[in-house]
PDB file of C-alpha atoms in Angstrom:
ATOM      1  CA  MET Q1207     -12.255   4.216   5.512  1.00  0.00           C
ATOM      2  CA  SER Q1208     -13.949   7.025   7.412  1.00  0.00           C
ATOM      3  CA  GLN Q1209     -14.081  10.497   5.939  1.00  0.00           C
ATOM      4  CA  LEU Q1210     -11.056  12.629   6.790  1.00  0.00           C
ATOM      5  CA  ARG Q1211     -11.002  16.416   6.814  1.00  0.00           C
ATOM      6  CA  ALA Q1212      -8.307  17.565   4.412  1.00  0.00           C
ATOM      7  CA  PRO Q1213      -5.595  19.734   5.972  1.00  0.00           C
ATOM      8  CA  SER Q1214      -4.639  22.980   4.210  1.00  0.00           C
ATOM      9  CA  THR Q1215      -1.231  21.397   3.586  1.00  0.00           C
ATOM     10  CA  LEU Q1216      -0.933  17.644   3.203  1.00  0.00           C
ATOM     11  CA  THR Q1217       2.421  16.185   4.236  1.00  0.00           C
ATOM     12  CA  ILE Q1218       3.224  12.925   2.462  1.00  0.00           C
ATOM     13  CA  VAL Q1219       6.214  10.788   3.394  1.00  0.00           C
ATOM     14  CA  ASP Q1220       7.584   8.579   0.616  1.00  0.00           C
ATOM     15  CA  VAL Q1221       9.002   5.727   2.706  1.00  0.00           C
ATOM     16  CA  TYR Q1222      12.501   4.594   1.663  1.00  0.00           C
ATOM     17  CA  PRO Q1223      12.528   5.910  -1.924  1.00  0.00           C
ATOM     18  CA  GLY Q1224      15.331   4.360  -3.915  1.00  0.00           C
ATOM     19  CA  ALA Q1225      15.631   1.422  -1.531  1.00  0.00           C
ATOM     20  CA  MET Q1226      12.345  -0.024  -2.709  1.00  0.00           C
ATOM     21  CA  PHE Q1227      12.270  -1.329  -6.301  1.00  0.00           C
ATOM     22  CA  PRO Q1228      10.070   1.362  -7.875  1.00  0.00           C
ATOM     23  CA  GLN Q1229       8.142  -0.627 -10.551  1.00  0.00           C
ATOM     24  CA  GLY Q1230       6.760   2.716 -11.741  1.00  0.00           C
ATOM     25  CA  ASP Q1231       5.243   3.339  -8.308  1.00  0.00           C
ATOM     26  CA  GLY Q1232       6.391   6.957  -8.337  1.00  0.00           C
ATOM     27  CA  GLY Q1233       3.274   7.538 -10.407  1.00  0.00           C
ATOM     28  CA  ASN Q1234       1.148   6.625  -7.388  1.00  0.00           C
ATOM     29  CA  LEU Q1235       2.820   9.366  -5.372  1.00  0.00           C
ATOM     30  CA  ARG Q1236       2.422  11.864  -8.220  1.00  0.00           C
ATOM     31  CA  MET Q1237      -1.279  10.974  -8.494  1.00  0.00           C
ATOM     32  CA  LEU Q1238      -1.825  11.588  -4.773  1.00  0.00           C
ATOM     33  CA  GLU Q1239      -0.159  14.979  -5.170  1.00  0.00           C
ATOM     34  CA  HIS Q1240      -2.240  15.773  -8.270  1.00  0.00           C
ATOM     35  CA  ARG Q1241      -5.539  14.830  -6.627  1.00  0.00           C
ATOM     36  CA  ALA Q1242      -4.743  16.928  -3.552  1.00  0.00           C
ATOM     37  CA  HIS Q1243      -3.845  19.951  -5.704  1.00  0.00           C
ATOM     38  CA  ALA Q1244      -7.086  19.513  -7.688  1.00  0.00           C
ATOM     39  CA  ARG Q1245      -8.947  19.900  -4.382  1.00  0.00           C
ATOM     40  CA  GLY Q1246      -7.060  23.042  -3.391  1.00  0.00           C
ATOM     41  CA  VAL Q1247      -4.775  21.268  -0.916  1.00  0.00           C
ATOM     42  CA  GLU Q1248      -1.094  22.147  -0.940  1.00  0.00           C
ATOM     43  CA  VAL Q1249       1.256  19.175  -0.738  1.00  0.00           C
ATOM     44  CA  GLU Q1250       4.640  18.777   0.868  1.00  0.00           C
ATOM     45  CA  THR Q1251       6.302  15.509  -0.123  1.00  0.00           C
ATOM     46  CA  VAL Q1252       9.226  14.298   1.955  1.00  0.00           C
ATOM     47  CA  GLY Q1253      11.443  11.401   0.932  1.00  0.00           C
ATOM     48  CA  ALA Q1254      12.587   9.376   3.932  1.00  0.00           C
ATOM     49  CA  PRO Q1255      15.728   7.465   2.883  1.00  0.00           C
ATOM     50  CA  ILE Q1256      16.408   4.041   4.333  1.00  0.00           C
ATOM     51  CA  GLY Q1257      18.079   4.332   7.721  1.00  0.00           C
ATOM     52  CA  ASP Q1258      16.600   7.766   8.499  1.00  0.00           C
ATOM     53  CA  PRO Q1259      13.765   8.112  11.011  1.00  0.00           C
ATOM     54  CA  LEU Q1260      10.407   8.691   9.335  1.00  0.00           C
ATOM     55  CA  PRO Q1261       9.178  12.246   9.949  1.00  0.00           C
ATOM     56  CA  ASP Q1262       5.702  13.130  11.162  1.00  0.00           C
ATOM     57  CA  ALA Q1263       3.197  13.290   8.301  1.00  0.00           C
ATOM     58  CA  ASP Q1264      -0.467  13.142   7.371  1.00  0.00           C
ATOM     59  CA  LEU Q1265       0.050  10.281   4.910  1.00  0.00           C
ATOM     60  CA  TYR Q1266       2.758   7.641   4.489  1.00  0.00           C
ATOM     61  CA  ILE Q1267       3.218   5.731   1.229  1.00  0.00           C
ATOM     62  CA  LEU Q1268       5.213   2.490   1.079  1.00  0.00           C
ATOM     63  CA  GLN Q1269       5.670   1.317  -2.491  1.00  0.00           C
ATOM     64  CA  GLY Q1270       6.905  -1.769  -4.367  1.00  0.00           C
ATOM     65  CA  ALA Q1271      10.042  -3.798  -3.689  1.00  0.00           C
ATOM     66  CA  GLU Q1272      11.734  -6.942  -4.916  1.00  0.00           C
ATOM     67  CA  ASP Q1273      10.661 -10.071  -3.009  1.00  0.00           C
ATOM     68  CA  GLU Q1274      14.247 -10.487  -1.780  1.00  0.00           C
ATOM     69  CA  ASP Q1275      14.325  -6.968  -0.274  1.00  0.00           C
ATOM     70  CA  GLN Q1276      11.035  -7.157   1.613  1.00  0.00           C
ATOM     71  CA  PRO Q1277      12.308  -8.903   4.783  1.00  0.00           C
ATOM     72  CA  ALA Q1278      15.036  -6.316   5.411  1.00  0.00           C
ATOM     73  CA  VAL Q1279      12.638  -3.421   4.793  1.00  0.00           C
ATOM     74  CA  ALA Q1280       9.995  -4.978   7.074  1.00  0.00           C
ATOM     75  CA  ARG Q1281      12.542  -5.482   9.876  1.00  0.00           C
ATOM     76  CA  LEU Q1282      13.822  -1.904   9.585  1.00  0.00           C
ATOM     77  CA  LEU Q1283      10.301  -0.455   9.626  1.00  0.00           C
ATOM     78  CA  ALA Q1284       9.282  -2.645  12.573  1.00  0.00           C
ATOM     79  CA  ALA Q1285      12.319  -1.529  14.587  1.00  0.00           C
ATOM     80  CA  GLU Q1286      11.794   2.108  13.602  1.00  0.00           C
ATOM     81  CA  GLY Q1287       8.110   1.938  14.623  1.00  0.00           C
ATOM     82  CA  THR Q1288       6.736   5.108  13.001  1.00  0.00           C
ATOM     83  CA  LEU Q1289       4.267   3.412  10.626  1.00  0.00           C
ATOM     84  CA  ALA Q1290       2.691   1.362  13.431  1.00  0.00           C
ATOM     85  CA  ARG Q1291       2.411   4.468  15.637  1.00  0.00           C
ATOM     86  CA  ALA Q1292       1.018   6.516  12.737  1.00  0.00           C
ATOM     87  CA  ALA Q1293      -1.646   3.884  11.988  1.00  0.00           C
ATOM     88  CA  ALA Q1294      -2.583   3.673  15.686  1.00  0.00           C
ATOM     89  CA  ALA Q1295      -2.939   7.477  15.758  1.00  0.00           C
ATOM     90  CA  GLY Q1296      -5.313   7.446  12.752  1.00  0.00           C
ATOM     91  CA  LYS Q1297      -2.832   8.713  10.169  1.00  0.00           C
ATOM     92  CA  VAL Q1298      -3.216   7.439   6.615  1.00  0.00           C
ATOM     93  CA  VAL Q1299      -0.817   4.652   5.624  1.00  0.00           C
ATOM     94  CA  VAL Q1300      -0.863   3.376   2.034  1.00  0.00           C
ATOM     95  CA  GLY Q1301       0.996   0.262   0.881  1.00  0.00           C
ATOM     96  CA  ILE Q1302       1.311  -0.638  -2.797  1.00  0.00           C
ATOM     97  CA  GLY Q1303       2.528  -4.014  -4.061  1.00  0.00           C
ATOM     98  CA  ALA Q1304       5.272  -5.184  -1.716  1.00  0.00           C
ATOM     99  CA  GLY Q1305       4.415  -2.244   0.543  1.00  0.00           C
ATOM    100  CA  TYR Q1306       0.930  -3.725   0.938  1.00  0.00           C
ATOM    101  CA  GLU Q1307       2.394  -7.114   1.835  1.00  0.00           C
ATOM    102  CA  ILE Q1308       4.808  -5.573   4.382  1.00  0.00           C
ATOM    103  CA  LEU Q1309       1.894  -3.843   6.163  1.00  0.00           C
ATOM    104  CA  GLY Q1310       0.285  -7.245   6.789  1.00  0.00           C
ATOM    105  CA  ARG Q1311       0.810  -9.885   9.473  1.00  0.00           C
ATOM    106  CA  SER Q1312       3.229 -11.977   7.414  1.00  0.00           C
ATOM    107  CA  PHE Q1313       4.489 -12.617   3.894  1.00  0.00           C
ATOM    108  CA  GLU Q1314       6.179 -15.557   2.204  1.00  0.00           C
ATOM    109  CA  THR Q1315       9.732 -15.206   0.909  1.00  0.00           C
ATOM    110  CA  PRO Q1316      11.071 -16.671  -2.363  1.00  0.00           C
ATOM    111  CA  GLY Q1317      12.848 -19.423  -0.409  1.00  0.00           C
ATOM    112  CA  GLY Q1318       9.560 -20.619   1.069  1.00  0.00           C
ATOM    113  CA  GLY Q1319      10.015 -19.074   4.499  1.00  0.00           C
ATOM    114  CA  THR Q1320       7.635 -16.679   6.215  1.00  0.00           C
ATOM    115  CA  GLU Q1321       8.589 -13.230   7.498  1.00  0.00           C
ATOM    116  CA  ALA Q1322       6.728 -11.067   9.979  1.00  0.00           C
ATOM    117  CA  GLY Q1323       5.097  -7.971   8.575  1.00  0.00           C
ATOM    118  CA  LEU Q1324       4.229  -4.806  10.469  1.00  0.00           C
ATOM    119  CA  GLU Q1325       0.804  -6.198  11.495  1.00  0.00           C
ATOM    120  CA  ILE Q1326      -0.921  -2.932  10.593  1.00  0.00           C
ATOM    121  CA  LEU Q1327      -3.303  -4.771   8.222  1.00  0.00           C
ATOM    122  CA  ASP Q1328      -4.927  -8.096   9.103  1.00  0.00           C
ATOM    123  CA  VAL Q1329      -3.688  -9.840   5.935  1.00  0.00           C
ATOM    124  CA  THR Q1330      -1.236 -12.634   5.133  1.00  0.00           C
ATOM    125  CA  THR Q1331       0.570 -13.118   1.835  1.00  0.00           C
ATOM    126  CA  THR Q1332       1.894 -16.234   0.133  1.00  0.00           C
ATOM    127  CA  LEU Q1333       3.651 -16.389  -3.241  1.00  0.00           C
ATOM    128  CA  GLY Q1334       2.190 -17.662  -6.503  1.00  0.00           C
ATOM    129  CA  ASP Q1335       2.965 -17.336 -10.178  1.00  0.00           C
ATOM    130  CA  HIS Q1336       4.159 -13.924 -11.333  1.00  0.00           C
ATOM    131  CA  VAL Q1337       1.437 -11.686 -12.748  1.00  0.00           C
ATOM    132  CA  ASP Q1338       1.972  -8.708 -15.025  1.00  0.00           C
ATOM    133  CA  ASN Q1339      -1.517  -7.519 -15.985  1.00  0.00           C
ATOM    134  CA  ARG Q1340      -3.725  -4.575 -16.545  1.00  0.00           C
ATOM    135  CA  VAL Q1341      -6.285  -4.247 -13.764  1.00  0.00           C
ATOM    136  CA  VAL Q1342      -9.851  -2.956 -13.740  1.00  0.00           C
ATOM    137  CA  THR Q1343     -11.781  -2.900 -10.461  1.00  0.00           C
ATOM    138  CA  ARG Q1344     -15.062  -1.719  -8.984  1.00  0.00           C
ATOM    139  CA  PRO Q1345     -14.347  -0.177  -5.577  1.00  0.00           C
ATOM    140  CA  VAL Q1346     -16.554  -1.144  -2.660  1.00  0.00           C
ATOM    141  CA  PRO Q1347     -19.579   1.218  -2.951  1.00  0.00           C
ATOM    142  CA  ARG Q1348     -19.122   2.905   0.435  1.00  0.00           C
ATOM    143  CA  PHE Q1349     -15.849   4.455  -0.783  1.00  0.00           C
ATOM    144  CA  GLY Q1350     -17.718   6.417  -3.472  1.00  0.00           C
ATOM    145  CA  LEU Q1351     -14.938   5.893  -6.026  1.00  0.00           C
ATOM    146  CA  PRO Q1352     -15.215   5.288  -9.756  1.00  0.00           C
ATOM    147  CA  ALA Q1353     -13.684   2.228 -11.404  1.00  0.00           C
ATOM    148  CA  LEU Q1354      -9.970   1.984 -10.680  1.00  0.00           C
ATOM    149  CA  VAL Q1355      -7.661   1.011 -13.514  1.00  0.00           C
ATOM    150  CA  GLY Q1356      -3.939   0.374 -13.562  1.00  0.00           C
ATOM    151  CA  TYR Q1357      -1.559  -2.559 -13.606  1.00  0.00           C
ATOM    152  CA  GLU Q1358      -0.174  -5.189 -11.282  1.00  0.00           C
ATOM    153  CA  TRP Q1359       3.305  -6.725 -11.202  1.00  0.00           C
ATOM    154  CA  HIS Q1360       3.718  -9.159  -8.320  1.00  0.00           C
ATOM    155  CA  ARG Q1361       3.684 -12.756  -7.057  1.00  0.00           C
ATOM    156  CA  GLY Q1362       1.667 -12.131  -3.891  1.00  0.00           C
ATOM    157  CA  ARG Q1363      -1.573 -13.863  -3.038  1.00  0.00           C
ATOM    158  CA  THR Q1364      -3.065 -11.997  -0.114  1.00  0.00           C
ATOM    159  CA  ALA Q1365      -5.767 -13.370   2.186  1.00  0.00           C
ATOM    160  CA  LEU Q1366      -7.752 -10.927   4.306  1.00  0.00           C
ATOM    161  CA  GLY Q1367      -8.516 -11.645   7.949  1.00  0.00           C
ATOM    162  CA  PRO Q1368     -11.790 -10.575   9.581  1.00  0.00           C
ATOM    163  CA  GLU Q1369     -10.789  -6.953  10.304  1.00  0.00           C
ATOM    164  CA  PRO Q1370     -10.173  -5.366   6.863  1.00  0.00           C
ATOM    165  CA  GLU Q1371     -12.494  -5.226   3.901  1.00  0.00           C
ATOM    166  CA  PRO Q1372     -11.377  -5.378   0.273  1.00  0.00           C
ATOM    167  CA  LEU Q1373     -10.815  -2.086  -1.514  1.00  0.00           C
ATOM    168  CA  ALA Q1374     -12.461  -3.335  -4.708  1.00  0.00           C
ATOM    169  CA  GLU Q1375     -13.931  -6.202  -6.696  1.00  0.00           C
ATOM    170  CA  VAL Q1376     -11.728  -7.224  -9.628  1.00  0.00           C
ATOM    171  CA  GLU Q1377     -13.125  -7.273 -13.166  1.00  0.00           C
ATOM    172  CA  VAL Q1378      -9.751  -7.777 -14.903  1.00  0.00           C
ATOM    173  CA  GLY Q1379      -6.604  -8.970 -13.130  1.00  0.00           C
ATOM    174  CA  VAL Q1380      -5.462 -11.211 -10.281  1.00  0.00           C
ATOM    175  CA  CYS Q1381      -4.781  -8.746  -7.419  1.00  0.00           C
ATOM    176  CA  ASN Q1382      -5.355 -10.523  -4.043  1.00  0.00           C
ATOM    177  CA  GLY Q1383      -5.732 -13.809  -5.912  1.00  0.00           C
ATOM    178  CA  GLY Q1384      -8.755 -15.148  -4.054  1.00  0.00           C
ATOM    179  CA  ASP Q1385     -12.309 -16.093  -4.910  1.00  0.00           C
ATOM    180  CA  PRO Q1386     -14.250 -13.915  -5.279  1.00  0.00           C
ATOM    181  CA  PRO Q1387     -11.548 -11.811  -6.932  1.00  0.00           C
ATOM    182  CA  THR Q1388     -10.766  -8.687  -4.919  1.00  0.00           C
ATOM    183  CA  ASP Q1389      -7.999  -6.142  -4.665  1.00  0.00           C
ATOM    184  CA  GLY Q1390      -6.458  -4.637  -1.608  1.00  0.00           C
ATOM    185  CA  ALA Q1391      -7.524  -4.202   1.971  1.00  0.00           C
ATOM    186  CA  VAL Q1392      -8.814  -1.249   3.979  1.00  0.00           C
ATOM    187  CA  GLN Q1393      -8.649  -1.235   7.763  1.00  0.00           C
ATOM    188  CA  GLY Q1394      -9.267   2.069   9.501  1.00  0.00           C
ATOM    189  CA  HIS Q1395      -7.051   4.614   7.727  1.00  0.00           C
ATOM    190  CA  VAL Q1396      -4.674   1.953   6.377  1.00  0.00           C
ATOM    191  CA  LEU Q1397      -4.999   0.890   2.758  1.00  0.00           C
ATOM    192  CA  GLY Q1398      -3.124  -1.730   0.773  1.00  0.00           C
ATOM    193  CA  THR Q1399      -3.464  -2.466  -2.941  1.00  0.00           C
ATOM    194  CA  TYR Q1400      -1.734  -4.237  -5.805  1.00  0.00           C
TER     195      TYR Q1400
END
């Protein structure tokens, strides 16, 4: 992810709050707000309810959802088009859990079918056993981040294509589910993570 110059006011759009199963993901939004404030950046957070057009923003965050809800959300976002246009324009798009999977090329549904994602990240997701773990990772050195800790609650197993790089190496947890164990994907200004 290349270095971005922070605006004096950061506008964050919380994509479809309430329609996505939260899984505690509101904490991710609060942490983004906290970190911006700690750096002297004012934050305006806008909730974009399902069915409403997504407003213009500096950063879009798409959080967790139930497996059964992902196809409908992906179809709505594809038809609406803002996230794809935002990513193409170099805006920051962050997907967490199911949001990460939706940003990819495709994801598997509980019935064994495959649904198209938004194709903003070059990743594909299949389903495996449910994981509910604490996570400890070492971010890729070029990001200059300390160890990331948190939790994961998902069934996704996400394979990265040639374009993105993993966000981090996993010390504890399943995350992407591959070998070597990694978490997330970063491609341009688009980031996905479990």
